[in-house]
XYZ file of C-alpha atoms in Angstrom:
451
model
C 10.931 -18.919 5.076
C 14.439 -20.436 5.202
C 17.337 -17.934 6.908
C 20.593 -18.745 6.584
C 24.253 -16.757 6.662
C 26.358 -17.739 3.497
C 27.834 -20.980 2.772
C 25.124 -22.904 4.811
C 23.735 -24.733 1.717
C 20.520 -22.545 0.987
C 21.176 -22.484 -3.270
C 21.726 -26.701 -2.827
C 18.399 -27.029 -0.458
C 16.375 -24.650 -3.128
C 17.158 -27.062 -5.704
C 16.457 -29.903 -4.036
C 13.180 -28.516 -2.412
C 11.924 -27.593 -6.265
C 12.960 -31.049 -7.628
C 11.439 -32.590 -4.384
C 7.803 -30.595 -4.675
C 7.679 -31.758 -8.605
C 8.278 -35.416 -8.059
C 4.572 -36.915 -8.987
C 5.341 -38.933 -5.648
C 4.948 -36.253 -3.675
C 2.100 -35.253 -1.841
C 0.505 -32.268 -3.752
C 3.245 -32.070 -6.063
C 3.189 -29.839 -9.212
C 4.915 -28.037 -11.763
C 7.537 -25.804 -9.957
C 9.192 -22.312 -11.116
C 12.803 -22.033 -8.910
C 13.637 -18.698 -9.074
C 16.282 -15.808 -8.633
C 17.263 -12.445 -9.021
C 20.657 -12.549 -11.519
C 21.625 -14.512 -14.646
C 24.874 -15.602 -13.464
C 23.113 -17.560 -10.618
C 20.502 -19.106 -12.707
C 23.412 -20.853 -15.107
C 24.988 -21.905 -11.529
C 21.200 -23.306 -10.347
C 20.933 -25.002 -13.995
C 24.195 -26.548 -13.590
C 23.905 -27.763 -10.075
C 20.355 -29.349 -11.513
C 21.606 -30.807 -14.493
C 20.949 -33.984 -12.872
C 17.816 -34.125 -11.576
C 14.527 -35.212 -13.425
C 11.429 -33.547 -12.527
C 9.069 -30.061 -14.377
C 10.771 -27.513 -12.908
C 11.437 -23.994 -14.545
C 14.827 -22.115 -13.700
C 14.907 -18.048 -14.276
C 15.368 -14.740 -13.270
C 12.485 -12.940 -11.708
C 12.414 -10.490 -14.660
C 12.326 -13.152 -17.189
C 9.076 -14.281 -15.310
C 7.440 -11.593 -14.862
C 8.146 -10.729 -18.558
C 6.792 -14.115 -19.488
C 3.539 -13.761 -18.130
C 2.863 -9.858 -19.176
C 3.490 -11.155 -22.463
C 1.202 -14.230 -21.853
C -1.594 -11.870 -20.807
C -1.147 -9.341 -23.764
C 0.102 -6.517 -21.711
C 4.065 -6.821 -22.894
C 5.367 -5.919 -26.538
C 8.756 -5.967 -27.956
C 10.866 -2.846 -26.698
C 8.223 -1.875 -23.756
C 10.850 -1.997 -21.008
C 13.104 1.168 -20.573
C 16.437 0.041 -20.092
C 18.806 1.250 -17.503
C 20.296 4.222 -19.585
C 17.114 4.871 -20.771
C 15.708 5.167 -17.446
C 18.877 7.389 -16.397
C 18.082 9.785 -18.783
C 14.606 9.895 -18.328
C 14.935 10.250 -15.167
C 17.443 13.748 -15.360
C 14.909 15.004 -17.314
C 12.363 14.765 -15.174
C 14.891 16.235 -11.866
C 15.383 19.278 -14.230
C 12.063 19.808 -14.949
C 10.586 19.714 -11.474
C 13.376 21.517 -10.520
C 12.377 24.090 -12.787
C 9.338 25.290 -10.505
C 11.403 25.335 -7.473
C 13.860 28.373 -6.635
C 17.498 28.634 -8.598
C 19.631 26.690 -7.179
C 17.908 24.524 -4.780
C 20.405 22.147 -3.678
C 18.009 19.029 -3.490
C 18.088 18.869 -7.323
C 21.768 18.856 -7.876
C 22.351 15.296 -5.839
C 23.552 12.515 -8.229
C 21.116 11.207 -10.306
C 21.643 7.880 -8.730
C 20.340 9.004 -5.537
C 16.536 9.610 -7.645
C 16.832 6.249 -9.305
C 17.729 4.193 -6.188
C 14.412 6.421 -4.427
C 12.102 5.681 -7.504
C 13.547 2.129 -7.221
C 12.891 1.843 -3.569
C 8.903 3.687 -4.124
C 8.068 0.813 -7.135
C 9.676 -1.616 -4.799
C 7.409 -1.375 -1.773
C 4.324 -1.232 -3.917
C 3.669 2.512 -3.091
C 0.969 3.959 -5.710
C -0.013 7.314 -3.911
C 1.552 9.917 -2.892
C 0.214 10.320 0.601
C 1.734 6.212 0.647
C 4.963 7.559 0.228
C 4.590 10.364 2.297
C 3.850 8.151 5.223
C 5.881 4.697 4.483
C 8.676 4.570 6.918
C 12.205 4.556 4.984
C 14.413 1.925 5.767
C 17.705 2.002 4.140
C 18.027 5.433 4.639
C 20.356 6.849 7.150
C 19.382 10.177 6.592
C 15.475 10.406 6.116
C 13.518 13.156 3.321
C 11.877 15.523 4.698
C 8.106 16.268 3.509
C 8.982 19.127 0.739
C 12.013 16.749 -0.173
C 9.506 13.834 -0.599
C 7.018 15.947 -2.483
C 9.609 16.419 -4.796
C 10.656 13.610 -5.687
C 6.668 11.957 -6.095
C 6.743 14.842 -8.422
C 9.818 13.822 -10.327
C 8.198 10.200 -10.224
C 5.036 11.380 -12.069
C 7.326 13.219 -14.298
C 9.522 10.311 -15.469
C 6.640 7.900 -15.472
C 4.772 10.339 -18.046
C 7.569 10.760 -20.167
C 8.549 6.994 -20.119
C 5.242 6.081 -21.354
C 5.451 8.837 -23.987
C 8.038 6.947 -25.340
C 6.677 3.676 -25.373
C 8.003 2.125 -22.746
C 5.055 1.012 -20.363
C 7.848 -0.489 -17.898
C 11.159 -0.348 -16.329
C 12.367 -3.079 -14.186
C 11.399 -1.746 -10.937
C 7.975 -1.192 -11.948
C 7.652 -4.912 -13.437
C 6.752 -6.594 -9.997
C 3.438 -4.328 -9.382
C 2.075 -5.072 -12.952
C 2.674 -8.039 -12.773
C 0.866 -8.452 -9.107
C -2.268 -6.301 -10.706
C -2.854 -8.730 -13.786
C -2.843 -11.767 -11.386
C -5.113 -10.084 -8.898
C -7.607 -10.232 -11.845
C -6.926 -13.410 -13.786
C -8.610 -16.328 -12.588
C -7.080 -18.351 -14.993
C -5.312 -21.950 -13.970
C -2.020 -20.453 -12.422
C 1.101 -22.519 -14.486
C 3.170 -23.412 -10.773
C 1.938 -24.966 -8.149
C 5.249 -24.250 -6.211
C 7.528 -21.472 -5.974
C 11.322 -21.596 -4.366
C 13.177 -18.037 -4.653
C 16.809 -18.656 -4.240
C 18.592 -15.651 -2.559
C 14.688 -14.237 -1.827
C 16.730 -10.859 -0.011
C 17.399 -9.264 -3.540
C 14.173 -9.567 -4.550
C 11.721 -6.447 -3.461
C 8.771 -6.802 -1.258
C 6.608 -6.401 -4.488
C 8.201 -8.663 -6.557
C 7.628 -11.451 -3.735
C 4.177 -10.311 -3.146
C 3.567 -11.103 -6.923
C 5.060 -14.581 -6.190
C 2.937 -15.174 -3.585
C -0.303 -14.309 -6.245
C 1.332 -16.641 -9.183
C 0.424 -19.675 -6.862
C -3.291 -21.361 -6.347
C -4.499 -21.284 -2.572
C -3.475 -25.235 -2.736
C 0.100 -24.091 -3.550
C 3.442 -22.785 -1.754
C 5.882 -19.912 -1.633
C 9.321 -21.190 -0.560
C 11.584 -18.210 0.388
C 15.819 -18.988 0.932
C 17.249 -16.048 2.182
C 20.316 -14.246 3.481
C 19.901 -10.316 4.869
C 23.550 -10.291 5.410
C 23.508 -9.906 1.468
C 20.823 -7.805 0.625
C 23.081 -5.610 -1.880
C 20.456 -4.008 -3.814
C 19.687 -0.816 -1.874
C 16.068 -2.115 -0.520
C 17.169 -3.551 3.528
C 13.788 -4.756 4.322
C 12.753 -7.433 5.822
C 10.042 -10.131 4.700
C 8.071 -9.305 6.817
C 6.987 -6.103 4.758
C 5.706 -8.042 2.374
C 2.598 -9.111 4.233
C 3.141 -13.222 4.313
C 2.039 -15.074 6.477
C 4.782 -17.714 7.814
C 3.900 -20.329 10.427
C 7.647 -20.917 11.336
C 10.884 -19.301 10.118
C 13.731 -21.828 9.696
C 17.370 -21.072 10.454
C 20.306 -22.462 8.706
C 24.052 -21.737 10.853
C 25.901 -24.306 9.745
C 28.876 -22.982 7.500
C 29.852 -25.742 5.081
C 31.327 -23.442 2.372
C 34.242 -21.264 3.653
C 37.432 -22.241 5.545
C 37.420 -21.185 9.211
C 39.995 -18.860 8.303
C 38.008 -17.064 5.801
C 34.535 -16.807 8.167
C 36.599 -15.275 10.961
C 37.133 -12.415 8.572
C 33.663 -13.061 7.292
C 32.035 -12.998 10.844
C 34.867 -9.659 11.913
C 33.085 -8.135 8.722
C 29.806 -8.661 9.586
C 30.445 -7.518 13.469
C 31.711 -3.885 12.172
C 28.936 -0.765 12.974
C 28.146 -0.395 9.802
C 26.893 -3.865 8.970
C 24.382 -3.873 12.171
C 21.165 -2.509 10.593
C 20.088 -5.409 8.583
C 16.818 -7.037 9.141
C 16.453 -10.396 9.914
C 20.926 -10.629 10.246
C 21.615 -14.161 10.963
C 24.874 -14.295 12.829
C 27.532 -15.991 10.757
C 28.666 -19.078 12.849
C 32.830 -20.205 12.615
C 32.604 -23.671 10.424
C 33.828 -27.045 11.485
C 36.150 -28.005 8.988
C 40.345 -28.479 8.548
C 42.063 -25.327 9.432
C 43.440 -23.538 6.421
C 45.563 -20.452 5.273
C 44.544 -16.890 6.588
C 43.128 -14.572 3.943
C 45.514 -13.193 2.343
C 46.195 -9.019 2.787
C 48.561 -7.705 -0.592
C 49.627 -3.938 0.175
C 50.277 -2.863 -3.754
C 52.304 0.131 -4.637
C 49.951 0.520 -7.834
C 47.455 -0.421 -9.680
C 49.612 -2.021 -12.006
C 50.922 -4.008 -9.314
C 47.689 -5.409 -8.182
C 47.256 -6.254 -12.171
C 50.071 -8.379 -11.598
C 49.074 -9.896 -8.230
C 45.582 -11.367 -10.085
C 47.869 -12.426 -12.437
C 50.233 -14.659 -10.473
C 46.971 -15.767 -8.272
C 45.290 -16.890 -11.457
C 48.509 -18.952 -13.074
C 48.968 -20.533 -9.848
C 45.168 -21.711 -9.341
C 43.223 -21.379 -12.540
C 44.265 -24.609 -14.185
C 42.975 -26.733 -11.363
C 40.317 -24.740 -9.480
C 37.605 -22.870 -9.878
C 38.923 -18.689 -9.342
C 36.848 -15.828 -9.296
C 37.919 -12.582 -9.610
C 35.287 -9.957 -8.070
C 35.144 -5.896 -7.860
C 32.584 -3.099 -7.623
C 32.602 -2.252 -11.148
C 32.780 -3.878 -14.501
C 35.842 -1.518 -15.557
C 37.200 -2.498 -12.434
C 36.924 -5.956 -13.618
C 38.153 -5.475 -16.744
C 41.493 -3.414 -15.384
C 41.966 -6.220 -13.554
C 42.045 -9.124 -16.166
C 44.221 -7.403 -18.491
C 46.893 -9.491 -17.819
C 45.742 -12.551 -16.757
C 44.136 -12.684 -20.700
C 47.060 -12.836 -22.169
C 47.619 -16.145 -20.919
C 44.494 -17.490 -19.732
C 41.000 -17.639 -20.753
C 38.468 -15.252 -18.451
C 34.316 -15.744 -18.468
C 33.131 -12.957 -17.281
C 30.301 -12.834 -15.087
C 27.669 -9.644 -16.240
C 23.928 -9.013 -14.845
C 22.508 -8.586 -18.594
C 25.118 -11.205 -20.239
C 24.608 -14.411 -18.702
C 27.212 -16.760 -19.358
C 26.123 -19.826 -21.250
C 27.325 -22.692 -18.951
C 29.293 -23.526 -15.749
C 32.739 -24.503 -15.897
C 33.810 -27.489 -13.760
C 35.899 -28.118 -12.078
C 38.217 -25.515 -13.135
C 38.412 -22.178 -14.825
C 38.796 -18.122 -14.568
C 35.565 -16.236 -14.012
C 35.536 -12.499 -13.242
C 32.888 -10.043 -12.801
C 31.491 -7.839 -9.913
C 30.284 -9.005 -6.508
C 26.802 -8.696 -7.530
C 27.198 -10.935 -10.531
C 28.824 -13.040 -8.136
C 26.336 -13.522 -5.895
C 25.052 -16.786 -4.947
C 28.236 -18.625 -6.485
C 31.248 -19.814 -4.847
C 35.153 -20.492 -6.038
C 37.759 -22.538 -4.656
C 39.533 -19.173 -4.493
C 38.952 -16.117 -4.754
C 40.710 -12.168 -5.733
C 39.217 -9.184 -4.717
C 41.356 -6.163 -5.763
C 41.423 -2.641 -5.428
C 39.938 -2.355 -1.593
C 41.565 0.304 -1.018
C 40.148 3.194 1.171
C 39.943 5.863 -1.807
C 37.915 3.222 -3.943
C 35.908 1.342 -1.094
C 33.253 2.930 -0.900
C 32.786 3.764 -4.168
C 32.796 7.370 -4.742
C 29.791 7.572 -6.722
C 28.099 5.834 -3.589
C 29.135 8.479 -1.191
C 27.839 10.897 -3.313
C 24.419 9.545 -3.603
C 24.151 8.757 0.042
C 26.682 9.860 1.908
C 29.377 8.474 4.021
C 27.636 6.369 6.472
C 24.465 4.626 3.533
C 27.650 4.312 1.338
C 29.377 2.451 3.739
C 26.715 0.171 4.982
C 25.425 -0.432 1.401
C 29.360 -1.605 0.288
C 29.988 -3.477 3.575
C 27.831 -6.017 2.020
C 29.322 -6.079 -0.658
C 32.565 -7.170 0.414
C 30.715 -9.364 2.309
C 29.540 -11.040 -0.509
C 33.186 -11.185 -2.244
C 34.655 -12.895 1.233
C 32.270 -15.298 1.770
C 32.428 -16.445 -1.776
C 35.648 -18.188 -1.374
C 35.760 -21.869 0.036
C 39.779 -22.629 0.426
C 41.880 -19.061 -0.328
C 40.837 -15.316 -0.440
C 43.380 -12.978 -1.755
C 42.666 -9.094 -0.978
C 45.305 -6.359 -2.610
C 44.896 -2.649 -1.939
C 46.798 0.312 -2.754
C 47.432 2.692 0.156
C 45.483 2.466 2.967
C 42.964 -0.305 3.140
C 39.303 0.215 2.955
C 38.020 0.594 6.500
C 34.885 -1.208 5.132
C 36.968 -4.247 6.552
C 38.381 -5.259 9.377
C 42.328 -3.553 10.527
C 45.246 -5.515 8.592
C 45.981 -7.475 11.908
C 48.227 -10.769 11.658
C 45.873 -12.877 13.104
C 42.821 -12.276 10.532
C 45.687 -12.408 7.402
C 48.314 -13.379 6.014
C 50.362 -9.594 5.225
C 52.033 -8.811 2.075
C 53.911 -6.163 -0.025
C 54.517 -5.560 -3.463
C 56.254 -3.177 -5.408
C 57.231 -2.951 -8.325
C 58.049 0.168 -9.872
């Protein structure tokens, strides 16, 4: 178990630990899977080990645990609902448990997002009853479910999971990890790694890494990087949950990534009350390296101004370093490219589109900061932090004020921290409070207007 704040080298040690347990030279080497969560990192992984010689695999965790559900028979074409299959699914199943409950109970009316991140966070943690769930402690959750609230929603569980079989679909992502953990509890076949190393192991859920830890032979090893600072993906637990057994826990603290400039914002970010309930937080530490310029802080007087700002950061960097533009949403990203593709040509970074290969050692990428994650830029743009869209407003409805706010504080954590020489933040109005005050001494201030 390797813990490490960003820019401390964990994605370059992962590859070179993989590469380093498949050399034949190697005491009890073997063929090695290196693993993570989203496409856009696994193209980034695949670049950075174009390289080196050695059998080592390179993919998602859902393309392995498809793999070998397929390998054992259990996985057809089509069997795995989608995401607005599962939506819809899953609002049918709210409105038909809701049904036996008294008009206008307010539990039922909550976004649907709230229900899909619970379901999520049940299939995650490997809960199969209900009197599991009933008892499992929620982390992640600032405002626990009461027992009629959690009998509810085991009942809107069995209801979605009985209709999404009806349809044919035997799986949805979250649910992937647990069959995939049964089958190898009961094949004794040759396992095909000897080694796994999960890059950016935090995204993963407990179940999916208690899977990995069954894929291996008892002669074998799990190698876990990780960064709980990070952990974007609703589940805030910590590895410990997943029932491993780890002789020593190594720390990485060295920053070799970001400017000192940009980790004092990073490490300001971090240090804010709604960023201190991670598990397993290591503490950012200030890097040694050259000073450099302050982040800096654009107050826009539209969105059409901070159009504009990407714009002029992009004509000024993108022909000789490597820029990536990062927001919450994919329209988000989109609004903000239009005019930078007029000139310039933009890759965009997507979860279910994985772009094709890396650029170096220049280009435009653009995306949101969870297809972002686990890369870095020379600079970077995050737009639109402004207080009205940071959190996101579909967050705060699903979870309220204070989960919305700790869940998008990592976010922007995630955008800073991605940037090695120059971080440009624009707003509109007031800035998000998700980071820290616009104070001279963490940026560099700005204003444009221009209508």
């Amino acid at each position: 178990m390797i813990l490490g704040t960003a820019g401390t080298g964990k994605t370059v040690m992962a590859v070179h630990r993989a590469f380093y347990l498949a050399q034949p030279g190697t005491e009890n080497a073997g063929p090695v899977l290196l693993l993570t969560y989203n496409k856009s990192l696994v193209t980034y992984i695949q670049h950075l080990a174009s390289d080196h010689p050695g059998d080592v695999t390179i993919e998602t965790y859902g393309r392995f645990g498809r793999g070998y559900l397929a390998s054992q028979g259990l996985m057809g074409y089509g069997q795995i609902a989608g995401s607005d299959q599962r939506e819809a699914l899953v609002e049918g199943a709210v409105r038909d448990v809701a049904a036996g409950y008294r008009p206008g109970a307010r539990f039922f009316t909550r976004p649907t997002d709230f229900f899909l991140d619970e379901l999520a966070w049940i299939e995650g943690n490997g809960l199969s009853t209900d009197a599991e769930y009933f008892d499992a402690e929620r982390v992640g959750r600032q405002e626990p479910l009461q027992r009629r609230q959690r009998e509810a929603v085991w009942a809107i569980r069995e209801t979605y999971v009985a209709a999404r079989k009806a349809a044919g679909l035997h799986y949805d992502w979250a649910s992937l990890p647990s069959a995939v953990k049964a089958q190898l509890h009961v094949d004794s076949s040759k396992r095909r790694y000897k080694h796994i190393v999960v890059d950016e192991a935090q995204d993963l859920t407990p179940e999916a890494i208690r899977s990995l830890a069954a894929a291996i032979p008892p002669d074998g090893s799990l190698t876990l990087f990780a960064d709980y600072a990070q952990q974007i993906y609703g589940q805030r637990v910590s590895w410990r949950s997943c029932g491993l057994a780890v002789g020593k826990v190594e720390t990485f603290i060295d920053n070799y990534r970001n400017s000192p400039e940009i980790a004092r914002l990073a490490i300001a970010l971090a240090n804010m009350p709604h960023f201190k309930d991670s598990a397993d937080l290591v503490e950012p530490r200030a890097p040694i390296r050259a000073a450099g310029a302050k982040p800096t802080l654009i107050a826009c007087g539209s969105s059409d101004d901070e159009a504009l700002v990407v714009r002029d950061a992009v004509q000024s960097a993108g022909r000789t370093a490597r820029v990536g533009i990062l927001t919450r949403t994919r329209a988000e990203a989109r609004a903000a490219i239009a005019e930078v593709r007029r000139t310039t040509r933009v890759t965009m970074l997507h979860e279910n589109n994985s772009i094709a290969t890396w650029q170096a050692p220049s280009g435009v990428y653009a995306g949101t900061y969870h297809s972002g994650k686990g890369l870095e830029f020379d600079v970077v743009v995050l737009p639109y932090c402004s207080d009205g869209r940071r959190p996101h407003a579909d967050t705060i409805a699903a979870f309220g004020p204070d989960e919305a706010a700790s869940r998008e504080s990592r976010l922007l954590y995630v955008g800073v921290t991605r940037a090695r020489d120059e971080l440009i933040i624009s707003h509109t109005g007031a800035l998000t409070t998700l980071l820290p005050p616009a104070t001279p001494d963490l940026y560099d201030l700005y204003e444009v207007t221009t209508s």
